[in-house]
mmCIF file of C-alpha atoms in Angstrom:
data_model
loop_
_atom_site.group_PDB
_atom_site.id
_atom_site.type_symbol
_atom_site.label_atom_id
_atom_site.label_comp_id
_atom_site.label_asym_id
_atom_site.label_seq_id
_atom_site.Cartn_x
_atom_site.Cartn_y
_atom_site.Cartn_z
ATOM 1 C CA MET A 905 4.366 -8.824 -27.546
ATOM 2 C CA THR A 906 1.293 -10.405 -26.512
ATOM 3 C CA THR A 907 -2.134 -9.522 -25.096
ATOM 4 C CA SER A 908 -0.791 -10.096 -21.268
ATOM 5 C CA GLU A 909 2.381 -8.130 -21.428
ATOM 6 C CA ARG A 910 0.120 -5.553 -23.033
ATOM 7 C CA SER A 911 -2.337 -5.438 -20.652
ATOM 8 C CA GLY A 912 0.071 -5.582 -17.139
ATOM 9 C CA PRO A 913 -1.480 -7.086 -14.192
ATOM 10 C CA ARG A 914 -4.758 -5.753 -14.192
ATOM 11 C CA ALA A 915 -7.007 -7.817 -11.233
ATOM 12 C CA THR A 916 -4.136 -6.523 -8.446
ATOM 13 C CA LEU A 917 -3.332 -3.381 -10.441
ATOM 14 C CA TRP A 918 -7.335 -2.137 -9.648
ATOM 15 C CA LEU A 919 -7.299 -4.144 -5.478
ATOM 16 C CA LEU A 920 -3.664 -2.092 -5.142
ATOM 17 C CA ARG A 921 -5.893 1.658 -6.802
ATOM 18 C CA LEU A 922 -8.959 0.925 -4.571
ATOM 19 C CA THR A 923 -6.618 -0.372 -1.337
ATOM 20 C CA ALA A 924 -4.764 2.376 -1.975
ATOM 21 C CA ALA A 925 -7.703 5.069 -2.985
ATOM 22 C CA LEU A 926 -9.668 3.964 0.761
ATOM 23 C CA LEU A 927 -6.264 4.547 2.649
ATOM 24 C CA THR A 928 -5.342 8.018 1.571
ATOM 25 C CA VAL A 929 -9.461 8.692 2.496
ATOM 26 C CA CYS A 930 -8.533 7.724 5.967
ATOM 27 C CA VAL A 931 -5.182 9.818 5.916
ATOM 28 C CA LEU A 932 -6.878 12.698 4.795
ATOM 29 C CA LEU A 933 -9.783 12.518 7.187
ATOM 30 C CA GLN A 934 -7.667 12.278 10.513
ATOM 31 C CA PRO A 935 -6.130 15.605 10.419
ATOM 32 C CA VAL A 936 -10.221 16.982 9.948
ATOM 33 C CA LEU A 937 -10.867 15.155 12.452
ATOM 34 C CA ALA A 938 -7.866 16.643 14.737
ATOM 35 C CA GLY A 939 -9.329 19.909 13.782
ATOM 36 C CA GLY A 940 -12.269 19.136 14.830
ATOM 37 C CA TYR A 941 -11.718 18.447 18.738
ATOM 38 C CA LEU A 942 -8.941 21.311 18.618
ATOM 39 C CA SER A 943 -12.203 23.168 17.875
ATOM 40 C CA GLY A 944 -14.004 22.539 20.910
ATOM 41 C CA ASP A 945 -15.900 18.434 19.847
ATOM 42 C CA PHE A 946 -14.501 16.322 22.030
ATOM 43 C CA ASP A 947 -16.124 13.427 20.736
ATOM 44 C CA GLN A 948 -14.239 14.206 17.547
ATOM 45 C CA LEU A 949 -11.265 12.657 19.464
ATOM 46 C CA GLU A 950 -12.792 8.984 19.792
ATOM 47 C CA TRP A 951 -13.049 9.516 16.313
ATOM 48 C CA HIS A 952 -9.701 10.258 15.205
ATOM 49 C CA ALA A 953 -8.540 6.875 17.362
ATOM 50 C CA ILE A 954 -11.118 5.207 15.360
ATOM 51 C CA ASN A 955 -10.117 6.501 12.242
ATOM 52 C CA ALA A 956 -6.645 5.059 13.013
ATOM 53 C CA SER A 957 -7.481 1.645 13.776
ATOM 54 C CA VAL A 958 -9.243 1.626 10.620
ATOM 55 C CA VAL A 959 -5.596 3.361 8.253
ATOM 56 C CA ASP A 960 -3.891 0.631 10.641
ATOM 57 C CA SER A 961 -5.934 -1.896 9.954
ATOM 58 C CA LEU A 962 -5.744 -1.203 5.974
ATOM 59 C CA VAL A 963 -2.210 -0.633 4.974
ATOM 60 C CA MET A 964 -1.927 -4.192 6.619
ATOM 61 C CA VAL A 965 -4.531 -4.988 3.856
ATOM 62 C CA GLN A 966 -2.453 -2.803 1.481
ATOM 63 C CA ILE A 967 0.710 -4.701 2.577
ATOM 64 C CA VAL A 968 -0.932 -7.673 1.123
ATOM 65 C CA VAL A 969 -2.210 -6.585 -1.888
ATOM 66 C CA ALA A 970 1.393 -4.695 -3.102
ATOM 67 C CA LEU A 971 2.244 -8.414 -1.932
ATOM 68 C CA CYS A 972 0.007 -9.781 -4.710
ATOM 69 C CA PHE A 973 0.800 -6.747 -7.157
ATOM 70 C CA TRP A 974 4.018 -7.653 -6.876
ATOM 71 C CA LEU A 975 4.305 -12.034 -7.037
ATOM 72 C CA ILE A 976 0.811 -12.745 -9.114
ATOM 73 C CA GLY A 977 -0.177 -9.967 -11.221
ATOM 74 C CA ARG A 978 4.054 -9.591 -11.928
ATOM 75 C CA GLY A 979 3.212 -5.865 -11.345
ATOM 76 C CA LYS A 980 6.283 -3.357 -10.163
ATOM 77 C CA PRO A 981 7.780 -3.973 -6.545
ATOM 78 C CA TRP A 982 8.000 -0.952 -5.797
ATOM 79 C CA PRO A 983 4.541 -0.409 -3.809
ATOM 80 C CA VAL A 984 5.777 -3.525 -1.711
ATOM 81 C CA PRO A 985 7.757 -1.220 0.690
ATOM 82 C CA LEU A 986 6.093 2.293 0.165
ATOM 83 C CA SER A 987 3.156 0.112 1.867
ATOM 84 C CA VAL A 988 5.978 -1.407 4.265
ATOM 85 C CA ALA A 989 6.896 2.611 4.870
ATOM 86 C CA THR A 990 3.512 3.560 5.897
ATOM 87 C CA PHE A 991 2.499 0.690 8.056
ATOM 88 C CA LEU A 992 6.047 1.138 9.995
ATOM 89 C CA ALA A 993 5.556 5.053 9.640
ATOM 90 C CA ALA A 994 1.235 4.279 11.050
ATOM 91 C CA GLY A 995 2.419 2.300 14.098
ATOM 92 C CA LEU A 996 4.805 4.982 15.611
ATOM 93 C CA GLN A 997 2.343 7.643 14.528
ATOM 94 C CA THR A 998 -0.445 5.498 16.169
ATOM 95 C CA GLY A 999 2.112 5.545 19.497
ATOM 96 C CA MET A 1000 2.514 8.424 19.270
ATOM 97 C CA GLY A 1001 -0.760 10.354 19.708
ATOM 98 C CA TYR A 1002 -1.344 8.244 23.091
ATOM 99 C CA SER A 1003 1.609 9.231 24.458
ATOM 100 C CA ARG A 1004 0.039 12.785 23.480
ATOM 101 C CA ASN A 1005 4.310 12.748 21.900
ATOM 102 C CA LEU A 1006 2.530 15.673 19.905
ATOM 103 C CA ALA A 1007 6.054 16.835 18.606
ATOM 104 C CA VAL A 1008 6.401 13.706 16.202
ATOM 105 C CA HIS A 1009 2.572 13.237 16.081
ATOM 106 C CA ILE A 1010 1.702 15.916 13.690
ATOM 107 C CA PRO A 1011 4.811 16.006 11.401
ATOM 108 C CA LEU A 1012 4.297 11.869 11.452
ATOM 109 C CA GLY A 1013 0.929 12.861 10.241
ATOM 110 C CA VAL A 1014 1.841 15.336 7.542
ATOM 111 C CA GLY A 1015 4.913 12.423 6.181
ATOM 112 C CA ILE A 1016 1.740 9.794 6.597
ATOM 113 C CA VAL A 1017 -0.045 12.038 4.074
ATOM 114 C CA LEU A 1018 2.295 12.579 1.664
ATOM 115 C CA LEU A 1019 2.874 8.588 1.646
ATOM 116 C CA ALA A 1020 -0.801 7.532 0.875
ATOM 117 C CA LEU A 1021 -1.326 10.279 -1.637
ATOM 118 C CA ALA A 1022 2.282 9.245 -3.659
ATOM 119 C CA MET A 1023 0.897 5.780 -3.258
ATOM 120 C CA CYS A 1024 -2.057 6.641 -4.955
ATOM 121 C CA GLY A 1025 -0.932 8.766 -7.354
ATOM 122 C CA LEU A 1026 1.631 6.440 -8.520
ATOM 123 C CA VAL A 1027 -0.819 3.517 -8.888
ATOM 124 C CA PHE A 1028 -3.799 5.833 -10.748
ATOM 125 C CA HIS A 1029 -0.504 6.764 -12.986
ATOM 126 C CA PRO A 1030 -0.616 4.895 -16.925
ATOM 127 C CA SER A 1031 3.528 3.750 -16.224
ATOM 128 C CA ALA A 1032 1.708 1.475 -12.612
ATOM 129 C CA LYS A 1033 -0.099 -0.506 -15.513
ATOM 130 C CA VAL A 1034 3.764 -1.844 -17.481
ATOM 131 C CA GLY A 1035 4.111 -5.465 -15.686
ATOM 132 C CA ARG A 1036 6.761 -7.460 -16.250
ATOM 133 C CA PRO A 1037 6.610 -10.627 -18.839
ATOM 134 C CA ARG A 1038 6.166 -14.337 -16.946
ATOM 135 C CA ALA A 1039 9.757 -15.084 -18.540
ATOM 136 C CA ALA A 1040 11.583 -11.685 -17.459
ATOM 137 C CA ARG A 1041 10.631 -12.452 -14.154
ATOM 138 C CA LEU A 1042 11.499 -16.492 -14.178
ATOM 139 C CA GLU A 1043 15.171 -15.342 -16.156
ATOM 140 C CA SER A 1044 15.574 -13.505 -12.526
ATOM 141 C CA LEU A 1045 15.326 -16.285 -10.675
ATOM 142 C CA PRO A 1046 18.260 -18.710 -9.466
ATOM 143 C CA ALA A 1047 18.979 -21.500 -12.413
ATOM 144 C CA ASP A 1048 18.155 -23.861 -11.513
ATOM 145 C CA LEU A 1049 15.005 -22.160 -9.967
ATOM 146 C CA GLY A 1050 14.439 -21.475 -13.083
ATOM 147 C CA LYS A 1051 14.365 -24.512 -14.541
ATOM 148 C CA THR A 1052 12.053 -26.444 -12.406
ATOM 149 C CA ARG A 1053 9.633 -23.625 -12.848
ATOM 150 C CA ARG A 1054 9.268 -23.767 -16.200
ATOM 151 C CA LEU A 1055 9.433 -27.658 -16.120
ATOM 152 C CA GLY A 1056 5.958 -26.871 -13.236
ATOM 153 C CA VAL A 1057 8.179 -29.377 -10.983
ATOM 154 C CA PHE A 1058 8.508 -28.090 -7.619
ATOM 155 C CA ARG A 1059 11.155 -29.272 -4.931
#
């Protein structure tokens, strides 16, 4: 086993961990801000909306970082669909919030919190360090594409 196979996708994994941690903090802040609004501090609703924009932006960044983790860092592919699911849920969540459809907004918020916590827990788990060796990734490509990549020739 070579050093790169043992170390795995270090830089992209740390970027993914940072992004997932920041997103989780912002997602966990949302119910706190909503609770402040419900307690009578009406300025908290504006902060809730601003933080929703931050969550939407962070989850877009997380998708890009997850793609880099998978494709460049030779990590596992599961962060990509998990990030895309969080993005879709967050977009729907924002729309439901602005339309004041709380019957969807509140349970969907719980789901987003669970998605963010799951992603954060998974990227910090030791098994996230194990990447795919470059040779295994090339073998999974179509036959003639893999040959051109190994030769360094691109069509």
